Short mmCIF file of C-alpha atoms in Angstrom, two decimals:
data_model
loop_
_atom_site.label_atom_id
_atom_site.label_comp_id
_atom_site.label_asym_id
_atom_site.label_seq_id
_atom_site.Cartn_x
_atom_site.Cartn_y
_atom_site.Cartn_z
CA UNK P 11 93.17 77.18 86.57
CA UNK P 12 91.83 80.50 87.84
CA UNK P 13 91.05 82.54 90.94
CA UNK P 14 87.63 82.15 92.55
CA UNK P 15 85.25 84.87 91.37
CA UNK P 16 85.00 86.39 94.83
CA UNK P 17 88.57 87.68 94.50
CA UNK P 18 87.91 89.46 91.23
CA UNK P 19 84.68 90.95 92.59
CA UNK P 20 86.42 92.39 95.65
CA UNK P 21 89.30 93.86 93.66
CA UNK P 22 87.45 94.88 90.51
CA UNK P 23 88.47 98.55 90.78
CA UNK P 24 91.98 97.92 92.12
CA UNK P 25 95.10 98.47 90.09
CA UNK P 26 97.33 97.25 92.90
CA UNK P 27 96.04 94.03 94.48
CA UNK P 28 97.68 94.42 97.88
CA UNK P 29 97.83 97.09 100.64
CA UNK P 30 99.93 99.45 98.52
CA UNK P 31 98.76 102.64 96.88
CA UNK P 32 99.98 103.53 93.41
CA UNK P 33 102.04 106.26 95.11
CA UNK P 34 103.84 103.72 97.30
CA UNK P 35 104.44 101.50 94.29
CA UNK P 36 106.03 104.46 92.51
CA UNK P 37 108.05 105.26 95.65
CA UNK P 38 109.41 101.71 95.66
CA UNK P 39 110.44 102.09 92.02
CA UNK P 40 112.25 105.35 92.75
CA UNK P 41 113.89 103.82 95.83
CA UNK P 42 115.60 101.02 93.88
CA UNK P 43 115.86 103.00 90.61
CA UNK P 44 116.33 100.10 88.18
CA UNK P 45 118.49 100.82 85.15
CA UNK P 46 116.76 101.02 81.77
CA UNK P 47 116.65 97.57 80.21
CA UNK P 48 116.57 95.72 83.54
CA UNK P 49 114.63 92.48 83.14
CA UNK P 50 112.00 91.63 85.77
CA UNK P 51 110.04 88.55 86.73
CA UNK P 52 106.91 89.21 88.78
CA UNK P 53 105.34 86.07 90.26
CA UNK P 54 101.63 86.36 91.15
CA UNK P 55 101.66 89.72 89.37
CA UNK P 56 97.94 90.43 89.64
CA UNK P 57 96.97 93.21 87.25
CA UNK P 58 100.59 93.91 86.36
CA UNK P 59 100.69 97.47 87.66
CA UNK P 60 104.27 97.23 88.92
CA UNK P 61 105.62 95.84 85.65
CA UNK P 62 103.64 98.23 83.48
CA UNK P 63 104.36 101.45 85.37
CA UNK P 64 108.02 100.59 85.92
CA UNK P 65 108.38 99.84 82.21
CA UNK P 66 106.99 103.31 81.55
CA UNK P 67 108.91 105.12 84.30
CA UNK P 68 112.21 103.20 84.41
CA UNK P 69 112.48 101.37 81.09
CA UNK P 70 112.37 97.85 82.53
CA UNK P 71 111.15 94.84 80.59
CA UNK P 72 109.91 91.50 81.79
CA UNK P 73 107.25 88.92 82.48
CA UNK P 74 104.39 88.61 84.90
CA UNK P 75 102.84 85.29 85.92
CA UNK P 76 99.40 84.95 87.48
CA UNK P 77 96.61 82.42 87.88
CA UNK P 78 93.77 84.90 87.25
CA UNK P 79 92.53 85.30 83.68
CA UNK P 80 90.57 88.39 84.74
CA UNK P 81 93.61 90.06 86.29
CA UNK P 82 95.84 89.20 83.32
CA UNK P 83 93.31 90.66 80.90
CA UNK P 84 93.49 93.89 82.91
CA UNK P 85 97.31 93.67 82.92
CA UNK P 86 97.52 93.35 79.15
CA UNK P 87 95.13 96.25 78.70
CA UNK P 88 97.22 98.36 81.08
CA UNK P 89 100.42 97.51 79.17
CA UNK P 90 98.74 98.62 75.94
CA UNK P 91 97.39 101.78 77.60
CA UNK P 92 100.87 102.78 78.79
CA UNK P 93 102.54 101.86 75.49
CA UNK P 94 104.79 99.18 76.98
CA UNK P 95 103.22 96.00 75.57
CA UNK P 96 106.29 95.44 73.40
CA UNK P 97 108.45 95.08 76.54
CA UNK P 98 106.09 93.39 79.00
CA UNK P 99 104.53 89.95 78.66
CA UNK P 100 102.13 87.98 80.85
CA UNK P 101 101.81 84.24 81.39
CA UNK P 102 98.67 82.55 82.67
CA UNK P 103 99.55 79.85 85.15
CA UNK P 104 100.55 79.02 88.68
CA UNK P 105 103.56 80.97 89.91
CA UNK P 106 104.73 78.21 92.27
CA UNK P 107 107.86 76.71 90.77
CA UNK P 108 108.05 79.20 87.89
CA UNK P 109 111.64 80.04 86.96
CA UNK P 110 112.72 82.51 84.26
CA UNK P 111 114.34 81.09 81.13
CA UNK P 112 117.20 83.58 81.55
CA UNK P 113 118.37 85.24 84.79
CA UNK P 114 116.68 88.55 85.65
CA UNK P 115 117.84 91.66 87.43
CA UNK P 116 114.69 91.87 89.60
CA UNK P 117 112.69 88.85 90.78
CA UNK P 118 109.51 89.73 92.67
CA UNK P 119 106.70 88.16 94.61
CA UNK P 120 104.77 91.03 96.13
CA UNK P 121 102.19 89.69 98.55
CA UNK P 122 101.79 86.05 97.57
CA UNK P 123 104.48 84.12 99.41
CA UNK P 124 102.16 81.13 99.66
CA UNK P 125 103.52 80.24 96.20
CA UNK P 126 106.67 79.05 97.99
CA UNK P 127 104.81 77.63 101.00
CA UNK P 128 105.86 80.71 102.94
CA UNK P 129 108.43 83.48 102.82
CA UNK P 130 111.60 81.31 103.06
CA UNK P 131 110.49 79.05 100.23
CA UNK P 132 109.54 82.04 98.12
CA UNK P 133 112.96 83.62 98.61
CA UNK P 134 114.53 80.37 97.41
CA UNK P 135 112.19 80.29 94.40
CA UNK P 136 113.06 83.87 93.43
CA UNK P 137 116.77 83.10 93.76
CA UNK P 138 116.45 80.51 91.01
CA UNK P 139 115.64 83.29 88.51
CA UNK P 140 118.02 85.97 89.81
CA UNK P 141 121.13 87.18 88.00
CA UNK P 142 124.26 87.83 90.10
CA UNK P 143 123.91 91.16 91.87
CA UNK P 144 120.16 91.25 91.26
CA UNK P 145 117.39 92.21 93.65
CA UNK P 146 114.48 90.28 95.07
CA UNK P 147 111.25 92.05 96.03
CA UNK P 148 109.19 90.24 98.65
CA UNK P 149 105.84 91.52 99.91
CA UNK P 150 105.08 90.07 103.33
CA UNK P 151 102.81 90.69 106.33
CA UNK P 152 104.14 91.26 109.81
CA UNK P 153 102.63 91.99 113.21
CA UNK P 154 102.29 95.70 113.95
CA UNK P 155 101.16 94.77 117.45
CA UNK P 156 101.24 91.51 119.39
CA UNK P 157 97.95 89.69 118.71
CA UNK P 158 96.23 89.13 122.06
CA UNK P 159 94.29 85.98 121.17
CA UNK P 160 93.58 83.36 118.53
CA UNK P 161 90.56 85.28 117.23
CA UNK P 162 92.86 88.16 116.28
CA UNK P 163 95.32 85.78 114.61
CA UNK P 164 92.61 84.18 112.49
CA UNK P 165 90.99 87.51 111.62
CA UNK P 166 94.38 88.55 110.21
CA UNK P 167 94.45 85.55 107.84
CA UNK P 168 96.85 83.43 109.89
CA UNK P 169 96.38 80.04 111.49
CA UNK P 170 99.01 80.52 114.19
CA UNK P 171 100.63 83.62 115.66
CA UNK P 172 104.00 82.36 114.41
CA UNK P 173 102.77 82.49 110.80
CA UNK P 174 103.79 86.16 110.87
CA UNK P 175 106.67 87.87 112.68
CA UNK P 176 107.12 91.31 114.24
CA UNK P 177 109.02 93.61 111.88
CA UNK P 178 112.44 93.36 113.60
CA UNK P 179 112.22 89.56 113.62
CA UNK P 180 111.16 89.49 109.97
CA UNK P 181 114.19 91.57 109.01
CA UNK P 182 116.42 89.29 111.07
CA UNK P 183 114.92 86.27 109.33
CA UNK P 184 115.82 87.66 105.91
CA UNK P 185 119.42 87.87 107.10
CA UNK P 186 119.35 84.27 108.28
CA UNK P 187 118.28 83.29 104.75
CA UNK P 188 121.46 84.82 103.34
CA UNK P 189 119.98 88.15 102.29
CA UNK P 190 120.92 91.77 102.84
CA UNK P 191 117.83 93.95 103.30
CA UNK P 192 118.72 96.96 101.16
CA UNK P 193 115.39 98.82 101.06
CA UNK P 194 111.81 98.57 102.26
CA UNK P 195 108.56 100.44 101.70
CA UNK P 196 105.81 99.73 104.21
CA UNK P 197 102.06 100.04 103.95
CA UNK P 198 100.45 102.39 106.44
CA UNK P 199 96.89 102.41 107.74
CA UNK P 200 95.76 104.72 104.96
CA UNK P 201 97.05 102.40 102.27
CA UNK P 202 95.41 99.47 104.08
CA UNK P 203 92.17 101.47 103.97
CA UNK P 204 92.51 102.06 100.26
CA UNK P 205 92.98 98.32 99.70
CA UNK P 206 90.33 96.89 102.03
CA UNK P 207 87.73 99.64 102.25
CA UNK P 208 87.68 100.00 98.48
CA UNK P 209 86.59 96.36 98.33
CA UNK P 210 83.37 97.22 100.13
CA UNK P 211 82.20 99.58 97.40
CA UNK P 212 83.23 97.06 94.75
CA UNK P 213 81.13 94.40 96.48
CA UNK P 214 78.15 96.71 96.94
CA UNK P 215 78.16 97.78 93.29
CA UNK P 216 78.44 94.14 92.21
CA UNK P 217 75.52 93.17 94.47
CA UNK P 218 73.37 95.95 93.06
CA UNK P 219 74.11 94.74 89.53
CA UNK P 220 73.87 91.00 90.31
CA UNK P 221 71.22 90.45 93.01
CA UNK P 222 70.34 86.95 91.83
CA UNK P 223 73.89 85.63 91.33
CA UNK P 224 74.76 82.42 93.15
CA UNK P 225 77.46 84.31 95.08
CA UNK P 226 75.14 87.13 96.19
CA UNK P 227 74.36 85.77 99.67
CA UNK P 228 78.03 85.08 100.39
CA UNK P 229 79.13 88.51 99.21
CA UNK P 230 76.30 90.22 101.10
CA UNK P 231 77.41 88.49 104.33
CA UNK P 232 81.00 89.54 103.69
CA UNK P 233 80.00 93.17 103.15
CA UNK P 234 77.98 93.18 106.37
CA UNK P 235 80.82 91.83 108.49
CA UNK P 236 83.99 93.19 106.87
CA UNK P 237 84.09 96.84 108.02
CA UNK P 238 83.89 96.08 111.74
CA UNK P 239 86.19 93.07 111.43
CA UNK P 240 88.76 95.10 109.53
CA UNK P 241 88.70 98.03 111.98
CA UNK P 242 88.95 95.70 114.96
CA UNK P 243 91.73 93.44 113.73
CA UNK P 244 93.61 93.96 110.45
CA UNK P 245 93.91 97.73 110.65
CA UNK P 246 95.35 97.63 114.15
CA UNK P 247 97.46 94.47 114.19
CA UNK P 248 98.59 93.59 110.68
CA UNK P 249 101.46 95.35 108.92
CA UNK P 250 102.62 94.74 105.38
CA UNK P 251 105.58 95.84 103.33
CA UNK P 252 107.77 95.18 100.34
CA UNK P 253 111.32 94.25 101.27
CA UNK P 254 114.20 94.55 98.80
CA UNK P 255 116.78 91.81 99.23
CA UNK P 256 120.16 91.01 97.72
CA UNK P 257 122.11 87.81 98.23
CA UNK P 258 125.10 88.02 100.59
#
């Protein structure tokens, strides 16, 4: 059980594996200001940057779950680097269906709502680990602009336009699921650039070091096409944010 290598090649230099900068991740932490000792569960935690930096900055503890052995190795190294390995643990495995042994104050899935077959299912999954009065953090795309055609929809990683919602409708949908939206921090085009454009240099450096790898042709084709595709579609049409929810 692991991620395909292409993912770890693209994001080899990333600390945050979604369209958030480290500054926006820190802003989110300050916005909700968790009390020292708050326990967190982070499903599909990637390289564990949220858990590790919030343990350092806010005194939280908790567990991250991810399918990638490469990302979890980086997460454990980051926890050791920041001196928080005694408070943060990581579990290798699928996050779908994972429920904390004891209720947590913060349950998060930041940018991987496919683990619950979509945002509503992920909210229900997070609820199963949440202590009364706790917060859920959900990272989710939304349409910045109405996609004009199916090519735009597919270039933004959706099958149908209805796979994502405009921001007002997404916020309304959270309410229909029994949640109060109590905070949000949104990616902007610069943070999208730092996520996607940084992948191009990662790919190029990998290609230079691994010209004969079996993935080289695939990654070369991706590098050739990605900049124009990104500037045409994702950068203009696709928004993304982390939404902080509390049960009604």
